[in-house]
Tab-separated table of C-alpha atoms and ligand atoms in Angstrom:
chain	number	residue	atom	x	y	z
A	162	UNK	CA	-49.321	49.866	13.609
A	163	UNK	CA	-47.006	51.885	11.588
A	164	UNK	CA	-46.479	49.615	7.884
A	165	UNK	CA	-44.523	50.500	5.050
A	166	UNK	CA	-44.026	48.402	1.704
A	167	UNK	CA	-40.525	47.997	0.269
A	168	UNK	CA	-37.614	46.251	-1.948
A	169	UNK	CA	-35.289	43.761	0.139
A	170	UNK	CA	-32.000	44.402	-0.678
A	171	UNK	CA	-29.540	41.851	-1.767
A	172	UNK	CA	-26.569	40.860	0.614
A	173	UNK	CA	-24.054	41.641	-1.272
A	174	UNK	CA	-25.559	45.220	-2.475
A	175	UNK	CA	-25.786	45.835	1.307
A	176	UNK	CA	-22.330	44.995	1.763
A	177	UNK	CA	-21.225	47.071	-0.728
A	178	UNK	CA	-23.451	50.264	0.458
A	179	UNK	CA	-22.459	49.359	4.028
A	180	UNK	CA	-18.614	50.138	3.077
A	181	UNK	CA	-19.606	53.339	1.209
A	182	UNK	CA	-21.451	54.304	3.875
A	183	UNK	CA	-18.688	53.730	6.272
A	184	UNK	CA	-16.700	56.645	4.757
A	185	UNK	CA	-19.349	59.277	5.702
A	186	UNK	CA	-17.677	62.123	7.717
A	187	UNK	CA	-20.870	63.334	8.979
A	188	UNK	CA	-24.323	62.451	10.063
A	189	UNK	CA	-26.635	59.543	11.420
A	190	UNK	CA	-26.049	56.137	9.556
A	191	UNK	CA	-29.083	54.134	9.106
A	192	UNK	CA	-27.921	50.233	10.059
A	193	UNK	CA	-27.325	48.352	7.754
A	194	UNK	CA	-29.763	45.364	8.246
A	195	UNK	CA	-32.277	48.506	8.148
A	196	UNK	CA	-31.395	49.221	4.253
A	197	UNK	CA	-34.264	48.961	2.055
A	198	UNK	CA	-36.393	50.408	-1.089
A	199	UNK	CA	-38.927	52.076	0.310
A	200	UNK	CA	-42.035	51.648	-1.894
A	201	UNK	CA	-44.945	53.043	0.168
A	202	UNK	CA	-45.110	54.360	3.717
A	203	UNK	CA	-48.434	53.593	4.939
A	204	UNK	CA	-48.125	55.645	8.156
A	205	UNK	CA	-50.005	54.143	11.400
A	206	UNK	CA	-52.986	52.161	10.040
A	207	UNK	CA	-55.631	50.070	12.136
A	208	UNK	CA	-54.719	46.310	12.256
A	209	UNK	CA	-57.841	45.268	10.122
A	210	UNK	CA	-56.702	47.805	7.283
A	211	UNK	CA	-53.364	46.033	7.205
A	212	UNK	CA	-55.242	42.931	6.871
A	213	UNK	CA	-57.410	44.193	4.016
A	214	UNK	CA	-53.964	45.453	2.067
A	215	UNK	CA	-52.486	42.044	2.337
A	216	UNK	CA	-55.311	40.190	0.991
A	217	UNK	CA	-55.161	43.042	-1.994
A	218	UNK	CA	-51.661	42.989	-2.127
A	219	UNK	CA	-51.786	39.241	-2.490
A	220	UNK	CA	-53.685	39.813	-5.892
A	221	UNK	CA	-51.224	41.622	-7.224
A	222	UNK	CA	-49.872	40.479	-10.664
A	223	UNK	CA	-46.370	41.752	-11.620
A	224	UNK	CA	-43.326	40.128	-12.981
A	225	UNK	CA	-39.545	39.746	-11.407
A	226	UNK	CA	-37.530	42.974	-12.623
A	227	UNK	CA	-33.615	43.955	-12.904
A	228	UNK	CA	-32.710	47.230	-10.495
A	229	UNK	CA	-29.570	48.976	-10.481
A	230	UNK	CA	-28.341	51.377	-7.754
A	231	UNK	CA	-26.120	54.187	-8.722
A	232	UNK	CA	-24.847	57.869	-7.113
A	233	UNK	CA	-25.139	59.121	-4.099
A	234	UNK	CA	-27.279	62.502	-3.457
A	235	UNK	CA	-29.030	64.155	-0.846
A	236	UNK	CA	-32.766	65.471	-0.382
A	237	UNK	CA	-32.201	68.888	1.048
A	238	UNK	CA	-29.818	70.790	-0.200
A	239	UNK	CA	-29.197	73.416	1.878
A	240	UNK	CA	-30.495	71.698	5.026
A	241	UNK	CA	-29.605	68.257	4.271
A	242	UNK	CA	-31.925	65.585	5.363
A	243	UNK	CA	-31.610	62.234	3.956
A	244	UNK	CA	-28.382	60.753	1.968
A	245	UNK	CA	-29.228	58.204	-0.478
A	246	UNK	CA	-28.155	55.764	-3.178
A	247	UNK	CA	-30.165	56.256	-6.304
A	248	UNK	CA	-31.777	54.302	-8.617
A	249	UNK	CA	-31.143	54.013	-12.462
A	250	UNK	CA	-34.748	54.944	-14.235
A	251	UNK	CA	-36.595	51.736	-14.139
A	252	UNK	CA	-40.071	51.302	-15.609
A	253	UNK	CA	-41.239	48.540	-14.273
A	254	UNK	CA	-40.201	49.620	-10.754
A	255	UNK	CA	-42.622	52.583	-11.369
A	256	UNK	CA	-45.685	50.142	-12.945
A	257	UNK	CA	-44.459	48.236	-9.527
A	258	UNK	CA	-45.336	51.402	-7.493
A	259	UNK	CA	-48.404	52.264	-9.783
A	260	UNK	CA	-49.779	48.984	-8.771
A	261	UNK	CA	-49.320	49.202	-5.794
A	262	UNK	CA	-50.955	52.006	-5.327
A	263	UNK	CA	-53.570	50.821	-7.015
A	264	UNK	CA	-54.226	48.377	-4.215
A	265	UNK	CA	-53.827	49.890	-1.377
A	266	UNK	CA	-56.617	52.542	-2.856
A	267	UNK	CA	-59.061	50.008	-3.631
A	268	UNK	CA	-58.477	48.442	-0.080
A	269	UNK	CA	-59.385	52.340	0.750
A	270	UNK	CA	-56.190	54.186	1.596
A	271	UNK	CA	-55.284	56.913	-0.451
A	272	UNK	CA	-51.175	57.522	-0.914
A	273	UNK	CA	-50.207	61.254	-0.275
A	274	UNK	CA	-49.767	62.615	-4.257
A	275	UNK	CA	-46.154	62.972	-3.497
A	276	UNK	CA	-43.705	62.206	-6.716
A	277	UNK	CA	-42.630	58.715	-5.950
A	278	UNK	CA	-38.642	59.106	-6.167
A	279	UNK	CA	-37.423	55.495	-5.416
A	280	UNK	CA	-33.488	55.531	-3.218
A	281	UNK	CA	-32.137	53.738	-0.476
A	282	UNK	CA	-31.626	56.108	2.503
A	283	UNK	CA	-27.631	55.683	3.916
A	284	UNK	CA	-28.098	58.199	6.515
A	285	UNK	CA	-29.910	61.189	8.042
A	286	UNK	CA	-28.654	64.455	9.339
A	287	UNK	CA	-29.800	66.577	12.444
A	288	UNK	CA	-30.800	70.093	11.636
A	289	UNK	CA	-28.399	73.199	11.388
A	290	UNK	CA	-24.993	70.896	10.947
A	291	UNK	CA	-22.230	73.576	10.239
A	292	UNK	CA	-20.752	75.174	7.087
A	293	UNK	CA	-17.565	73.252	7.366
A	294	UNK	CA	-19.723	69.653	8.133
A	295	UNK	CA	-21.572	70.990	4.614
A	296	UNK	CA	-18.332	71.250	2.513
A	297	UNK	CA	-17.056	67.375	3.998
A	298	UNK	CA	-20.769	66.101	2.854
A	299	UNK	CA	-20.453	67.544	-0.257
A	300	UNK	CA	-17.181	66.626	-1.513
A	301	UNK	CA	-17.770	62.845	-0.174
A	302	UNK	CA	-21.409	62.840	-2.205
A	303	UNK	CA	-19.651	64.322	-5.118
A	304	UNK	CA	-16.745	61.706	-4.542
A	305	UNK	CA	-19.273	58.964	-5.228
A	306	UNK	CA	-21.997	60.756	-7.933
A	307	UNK	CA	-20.764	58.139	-10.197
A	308	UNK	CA	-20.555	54.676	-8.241
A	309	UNK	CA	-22.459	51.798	-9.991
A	310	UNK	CA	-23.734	48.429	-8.386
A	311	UNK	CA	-24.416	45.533	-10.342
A	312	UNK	CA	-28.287	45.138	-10.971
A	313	UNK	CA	-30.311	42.761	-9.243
A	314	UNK	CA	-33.665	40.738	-9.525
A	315	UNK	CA	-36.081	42.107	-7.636
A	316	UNK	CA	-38.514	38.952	-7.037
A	317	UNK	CA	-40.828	40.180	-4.015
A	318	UNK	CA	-41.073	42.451	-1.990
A	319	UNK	CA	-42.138	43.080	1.616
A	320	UNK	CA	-44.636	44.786	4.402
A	321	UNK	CA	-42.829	45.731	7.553
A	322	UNK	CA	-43.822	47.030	10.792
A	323	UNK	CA	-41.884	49.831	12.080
A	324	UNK	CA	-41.683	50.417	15.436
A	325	UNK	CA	-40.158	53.861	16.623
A	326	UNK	CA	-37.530	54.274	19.090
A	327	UNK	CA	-35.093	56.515	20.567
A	328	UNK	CA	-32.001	55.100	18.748
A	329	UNK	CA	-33.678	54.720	15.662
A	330	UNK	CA	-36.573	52.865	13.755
A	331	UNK	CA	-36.874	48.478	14.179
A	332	UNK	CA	-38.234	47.160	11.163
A	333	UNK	CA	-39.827	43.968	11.593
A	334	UNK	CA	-41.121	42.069	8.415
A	335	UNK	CA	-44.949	40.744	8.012
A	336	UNK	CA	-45.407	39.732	4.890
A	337	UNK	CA	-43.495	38.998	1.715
A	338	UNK	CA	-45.045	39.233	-1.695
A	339	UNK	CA	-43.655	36.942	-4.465
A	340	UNK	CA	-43.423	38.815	-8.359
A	341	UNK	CA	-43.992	35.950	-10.525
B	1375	2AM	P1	-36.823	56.224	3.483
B	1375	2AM	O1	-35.900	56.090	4.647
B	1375	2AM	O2	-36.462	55.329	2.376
B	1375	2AM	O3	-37.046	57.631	3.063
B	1375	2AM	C1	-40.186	53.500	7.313
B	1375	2AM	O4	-40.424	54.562	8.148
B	1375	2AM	C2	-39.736	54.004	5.967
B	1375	2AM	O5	-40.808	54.690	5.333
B	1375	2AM	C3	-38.610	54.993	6.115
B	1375	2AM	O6	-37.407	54.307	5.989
B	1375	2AM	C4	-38.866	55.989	5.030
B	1375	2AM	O7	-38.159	55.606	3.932
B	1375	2AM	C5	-40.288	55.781	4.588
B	1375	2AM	N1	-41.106	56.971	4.700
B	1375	2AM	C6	-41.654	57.628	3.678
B	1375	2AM	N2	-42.387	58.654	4.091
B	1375	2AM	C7	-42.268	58.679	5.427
B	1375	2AM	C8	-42.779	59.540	6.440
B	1375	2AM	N3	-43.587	60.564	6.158
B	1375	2AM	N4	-42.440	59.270	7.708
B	1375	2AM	C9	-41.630	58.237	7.999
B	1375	2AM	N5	-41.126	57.385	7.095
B	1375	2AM	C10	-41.443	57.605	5.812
């Protein structure tokens, strides 16, 4: 199956991203019950491996935590990809990911060594949209570099299944792991 680890968002911080969102002028929204944190994609892992990460994941010790979203960007500049809401620097959100990490290698899978760069993904974009479809992106991102939500305690979070299809991605959660 094809697992990922993340941060459950809040209702009222989906609310709130769900209305931003709403004033996109181009691209693919991601639905709104689909918002998350994503903390590690797994990729498609036999169903005794996921069973081995739970019972590791189950170990692990770390405590509740504040997180703040704030500004919108994009990953791909020139070809944008992804449109996201950004999180404020957070230490313990990156000892959160360290650990994490941590587990899933002793339970013997090995994270790509990719810069973990924690966002919430609002929507994605198709490849080769136009110059003027560009500009609209850009001025809405840049209307919003500086919104702000209240921060929030993050006190688990979550392994999902996600199962592919053609209108986009259903998440179904497995698991939830308490920070205590
Ligand atoms: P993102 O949308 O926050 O970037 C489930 O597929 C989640 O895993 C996605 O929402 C995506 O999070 C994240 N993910 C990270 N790397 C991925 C990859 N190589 N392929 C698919 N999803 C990935």
């Amino acid at each position: 199956m094809r697992v990922f680890l993340a941060i459950d968002l809040p209702e009222q911080v989906v609310d709130t991203l769900s209305t931003i969102q709403s004033f996109l002028p181009v691209g693919r929204p991601v639905d709104a019950l689909n918002f998350h944190l994503t903390l590690a994609f797994l990729g498609e892992q036999h169903d005794e491996l996921v069973e081995e990460i739970h019972h590791s994941l189950q170990l692990l010790s770390a405590r509740p935590f504040e997180l703040e979203l704030a500004g919108l960007d994009i990953f791909g500049s020139n070809e944008p990809k992804i449109l996201y809401a950004g999180v404020t620097k957070n230490e313990a959100l990156a000892s959160l990911h360290k650990k994490i990490r941590g587990a899933l290698h002793a339970s013997g899978l090995q994270l790509s060594r990719e810069r973990f760069h924690p966002h919430v993904t609002l929507a994605r974009f198709k490849r080769g949209i136009s110059h003027k479809e560009l500009e609209r992106l850009r001025s809405y991102v840049f209307e919003h570099l500086n919104f702000k939500l209240d921060a929030f305690t993050v006190s688990h979070f979550s392994l999902y299944r996600s199962t592919l299809h053609r209108d986009g991605a259903i998440h179904e959660k497995l698991s939830r792991y308490p920070l205590i």
